[in-house]
Amino acid sequence: MGAFVVTFLARIFGAAAAILLGAVTARMLGREARGAVETFVVLRLALHAVASLGGSQAATWVVARAPESLRAAARGGLAWGLSAGLVAGLAIAAAAFAHPAWFEPVPPVWVALFAAAAPAALATHVAGGVLLGAHRVHAWNVVAVAYRASMLLLLALLAVPALRRIETVVLALVVAEAVALAVTLAALPRGARMPARTEFARAPGVRRYARSAWTHAALSFALLSADVLVLGAWAGNEELGLYAAAALARQVLLFLPWIAGLLFFPKVASATRAGQGTAATRPRAMGPVPIAIVVVATALLLAFPREFVTGVHGDRFADAARLVRILVPAAILTGVANLALQELLGRGAPRATWLAPGAALTADMIGNVLWIPRHGALGTAWAALAASVVLLAVAMAGLWRARRGTTVSGPTGP
């Protein structure tokens, strides 16, 4: 079975699990709990995009271009993830006790438990980049399925009346991280697991590439997630829960471009090793079938937005339908831009990989500052659409410039 099909099936399962996480929380624990869960989801994304310091992308890029470096990259990736996760976990725990209102209705002690899983989350993420760079797509997908499956098994405990609490959801997230790390270690070849070492981080070019990749990842994460944190802080978790329900439509449409981008990046890196990439050898990002699926999904979401949000989250979220019609075109523009940026990452992470999300984030924050006070979640949706236009424009300009030459330049940091 092809890598794209396997990844599609694995990520469909992951998406279904994520939808169930939000839907079950919303229906059984209410809007405030749904907003709190969204905060934890964003924090996990932040660990991957920001706290990993570009380690996962660097590992993928290095191994794809030099397969013989797999074992060293794996050991270094584990050390990278564990150390970065420890620092990030301490920061999250400190924030929980200093500002408990940010995580309500989750008690600070339970937020600290979530934070304790940060080293496992980051070690899994960076080591997963090694598997992807080695084109071990099946093993890489097994890790993702193990994480979601264990989370769902524990989420089922909400069916027990005495355990119908937000703490049960937090426990499910923590245990899932431990399971994912165990599966990752089992997937790595012998001699690539432990002891974790730091030589990989000192290899020529790794830190420079990681710096550019980290800037891209951090700004991209902020672009897709910072509005969630701003909206929750300014308008409250109820308004955030409404926006999260509508944003699920954006996630649905970004799903296939995201999968395609994950697989496209190491292919471009492999095809352009030693500066040999040309237009003739450039791999294709998406085929006609995935494109057709995205087009059909777009049409259905635009035609039936109310049915989508109420079918997943219940009638209390009907007001989110108007947000869906704004976030759908935003998702299409963002999906195209993502494929362009993944090709740029494979080409050595030139400046456009971080200039594009940086410019879009600026537009997004300006929109949120202007529109959240008056329009709440609706203002955040319009800001997201404006940001997606900026993202696509800068990304395509950078890709056009990169394709003008026949060779791939080295990474240039910000």
Coordinates of C-alpha atoms in Angstrom, one line a residue, residues 59-251:
A59 CA 16.2 15.4 11.5
T60 CA 14.0 14.8 8.5
W61 CA 16.1 17.0 6.2
V62 CA 19.4 15.5 7.3
V63 CA 18.3 11.8 7.1
A64 CA 16.5 12.3 3.7
R65 CA 19.7 13.8 2.2
A66 CA 22.1 11.4 4.0
P67 CA 20.4 8.1 5.0
E68 CA 23.6 6.8 6.6
S69 CA 23.1 9.4 9.4
L70 CA 19.9 7.7 10.7
R71 CA 21.3 6.3 13.9
A72 CA 23.2 9.4 14.9
A73 CA 20.2 11.5 14.1
A74 CA 17.9 9.3 16.1
R75 CA 20.1 9.4 19.2
G76 CA 20.6 13.1 18.9
G77 CA 16.9 13.6 18.2
L78 CA 16.0 11.9 21.5
A79 CA 18.4 14.0 23.4
W80 CA 17.1 17.1 21.7
G81 CA 13.5 16.3 22.4
L82 CA 13.9 15.2 26.1
S83 CA 15.9 18.3 27.0
A84 CA 13.7 20.8 25.2
G85 CA 10.6 19.1 26.7
L86 CA 11.9 19.4 30.2
V87 CA 12.3 23.1 29.9
A88 CA 8.9 23.5 28.2
G89 CA 7.1 21.4 30.8
L90 CA 8.5 23.4 33.6
A91 CA 7.3 26.6 31.9
I92 CA 3.8 25.3 31.4
A93 CA 3.6 24.1 35.0
A94 CA 4.8 27.5 36.3
A95 CA 2.2 29.3 34.2
A96 CA -0.5 27.0 35.6
F97 CA 0.2 27.9 39.2
A98 CA 0.9 31.6 38.5
H99 CA -2.3 32.1 36.4
P100 CA -4.8 29.3 37.1
A101 CA -7.6 31.2 35.4
W102 CA -5.9 30.5 32.0
F103 CA -6.7 26.8 32.3
E104 CA -10.1 26.8 34.1
P105 CA -11.8 24.5 34.8
V106 CA -8.7 22.4 35.0
P107 CA -6.9 22.6 38.4
P108 CA -3.2 23.6 38.3
V109 CA -2.1 20.3 39.6
W110 CA -3.6 18.6 36.6
V111 CA -2.1 21.1 34.2
A112 CA 1.3 20.3 35.8
L113 CA 0.6 16.6 35.1
F114 CA 0.0 17.5 31.4
A115 CA 3.3 19.5 31.5
A116 CA 5.2 16.5 32.9
A117 CA 4.4 14.6 29.6
A118 CA 6.2 17.4 27.5
P119 CA 9.6 15.5 27.3
A120 CA 7.9 12.4 26.0
A121 CA 5.9 14.5 23.5
L122 CA 9.0 16.2 22.1
A123 CA 11.2 13.1 22.0
T124 CA 8.5 11.4 20.0
H125 CA 8.1 14.3 17.7
V126 CA 11.8 14.8 16.9
A127 CA 12.5 11.0 16.6
G128 CA 9.5 10.8 14.4
G129 CA 11.2 13.3 12.0
V130 CA 14.0 10.7 11.7
L131 CA 11.6 8.0 10.7
L132 CA 10.0 10.3 8.1
G133 CA 13.4 11.3 6.7
A134 CA 14.3 7.6 6.3
H135 CA 11.0 7.2 4.4
R136 CA 9.8 4.7 7.1
V137 CA 6.3 6.1 6.6
H138 CA 4.5 3.0 8.0
A139 CA 6.4 3.1 11.3
W140 CA 5.9 6.9 11.5
N141 CA 2.1 6.4 11.1
V142 CA 1.9 3.6 13.7
V143 CA 3.2 6.1 16.3
A144 CA 0.4 8.5 15.4
V145 CA -2.2 5.8 15.5
A146 CA -1.0 4.5 18.9
Y147 CA -1.2 8.0 20.4
R148 CA -4.8 8.5 19.2
A149 CA -6.0 5.0 20.0
S150 CA -4.7 5.1 23.6
M151 CA -6.3 8.6 24.1
L152 CA -9.7 7.3 22.9
L153 CA -9.5 4.2 25.2
L154 CA -9.0 6.4 28.2
L155 CA -11.5 9.0 27.0
A156 CA -14.1 6.3 27.2
L157 CA -13.9 6.5 31.0
L158 CA -16.1 9.6 30.7
A159 CA -19.0 7.1 30.4
V160 CA -18.5 6.3 34.1
P161 CA -20.5 9.0 36.0
A162 CA -17.9 9.3 38.8
L163 CA -15.2 10.0 36.2
R164 CA -17.2 12.5 34.1
R165 CA -14.7 15.3 34.8
I166 CA -12.2 17.3 32.8
E167 CA -9.4 15.6 34.8
T168 CA -10.2 12.4 33.0
V169 CA -9.6 14.1 29.6
V170 CA -6.2 15.4 30.8
L171 CA -5.2 11.9 32.0
A172 CA -6.1 10.5 28.6
L173 CA -3.8 13.0 26.9
V174 CA -0.9 12.3 29.3
V175 CA -1.0 8.5 29.0
A176 CA -1.2 8.8 25.2
E177 CA 2.1 10.7 25.1
A178 CA 3.8 7.9 27.1
V179 CA 2.4 5.2 24.8
A180 CA 3.5 7.1 21.7
L181 CA 7.1 7.4 23.0
A182 CA 7.2 3.7 23.7
V183 CA 6.1 2.9 20.2
T184 CA 8.6 5.3 18.7
L185 CA 11.5 3.7 20.6
A186 CA 10.4 0.3 19.4
A187 CA 10.3 1.6 15.8
L188 CA 13.8 2.9 15.7
P189 CA 16.5 0.4 14.6
R190 CA 18.9 -1.1 17.1
G191 CA 21.7 1.3 18.1
A192 CA 19.5 4.3 17.3
R193 CA 17.5 4.4 20.6
M194 CA 19.7 5.0 23.6
P195 CA 21.8 6.5 25.1
A196 CA 20.6 9.8 23.8
R197 CA 23.5 11.9 22.6
T198 CA 24.0 15.4 21.4
E199 CA 26.5 15.0 18.5
F200 CA 23.7 15.4 15.9
A201 CA 23.0 19.0 17.1
R202 CA 26.6 19.9 16.5
A203 CA 26.8 18.4 12.9
P204 CA 27.7 20.9 10.2
G205 CA 24.6 22.8 8.9
V206 CA 22.1 21.2 11.3
R207 CA 21.8 24.2 13.6
R208 CA 21.6 26.6 10.8
Y209 CA 18.8 24.6 9.1
A210 CA 17.0 24.0 12.4
R211 CA 17.0 27.7 13.1
S212 CA 15.3 28.5 9.8
A213 CA 12.9 25.5 10.2
W214 CA 12.1 26.5 13.8
T215 CA 11.3 30.0 12.7
H216 CA 9.0 28.7 10.0
A217 CA 7.3 26.2 12.4
A218 CA 6.9 28.7 15.2
L219 CA 5.4 31.4 13.0
S220 CA 3.1 28.9 11.3
F221 CA 1.9 27.5 14.6
A222 CA 1.3 31.1 15.8
L223 CA -0.6 31.8 12.7
L224 CA -3.0 28.9 13.1
S225 CA -3.2 29.0 16.9
A226 CA -2.4 32.3 18.4
D227 CA -5.9 33.6 17.5
V228 CA -7.3 30.8 19.7
L229 CA -5.3 32.0 22.7
V230 CA -6.1 35.7 22.0
L231 CA -9.8 35.0 21.6
G232 CA -10.0 33.0 24.7
A233 CA -8.2 35.6 26.8
W234 CA -10.2 38.5 25.5
A235 CA -13.7 37.1 24.9
G236 CA -13.7 34.0 27.2
N237 CA -13.8 30.2 26.7
E238 CA -17.5 30.2 25.6
E239 CA -16.6 32.4 22.6
L240 CA -13.5 30.3 22.1
G241 CA -15.6 27.1 22.1
L242 CA -17.8 28.5 19.4
Y243 CA -14.8 29.4 17.2
A244 CA -13.2 26.0 17.9
A245 CA -16.3 24.3 16.6
A246 CA -16.2 26.3 13.4
A247 CA -12.5 25.9 13.0
L248 CA -13.0 22.2 12.7
A249 CA -14.1 22.9 9.1
R250 CA -10.8 24.5 8.4
Q251 CA -9.0 21.5 9.8

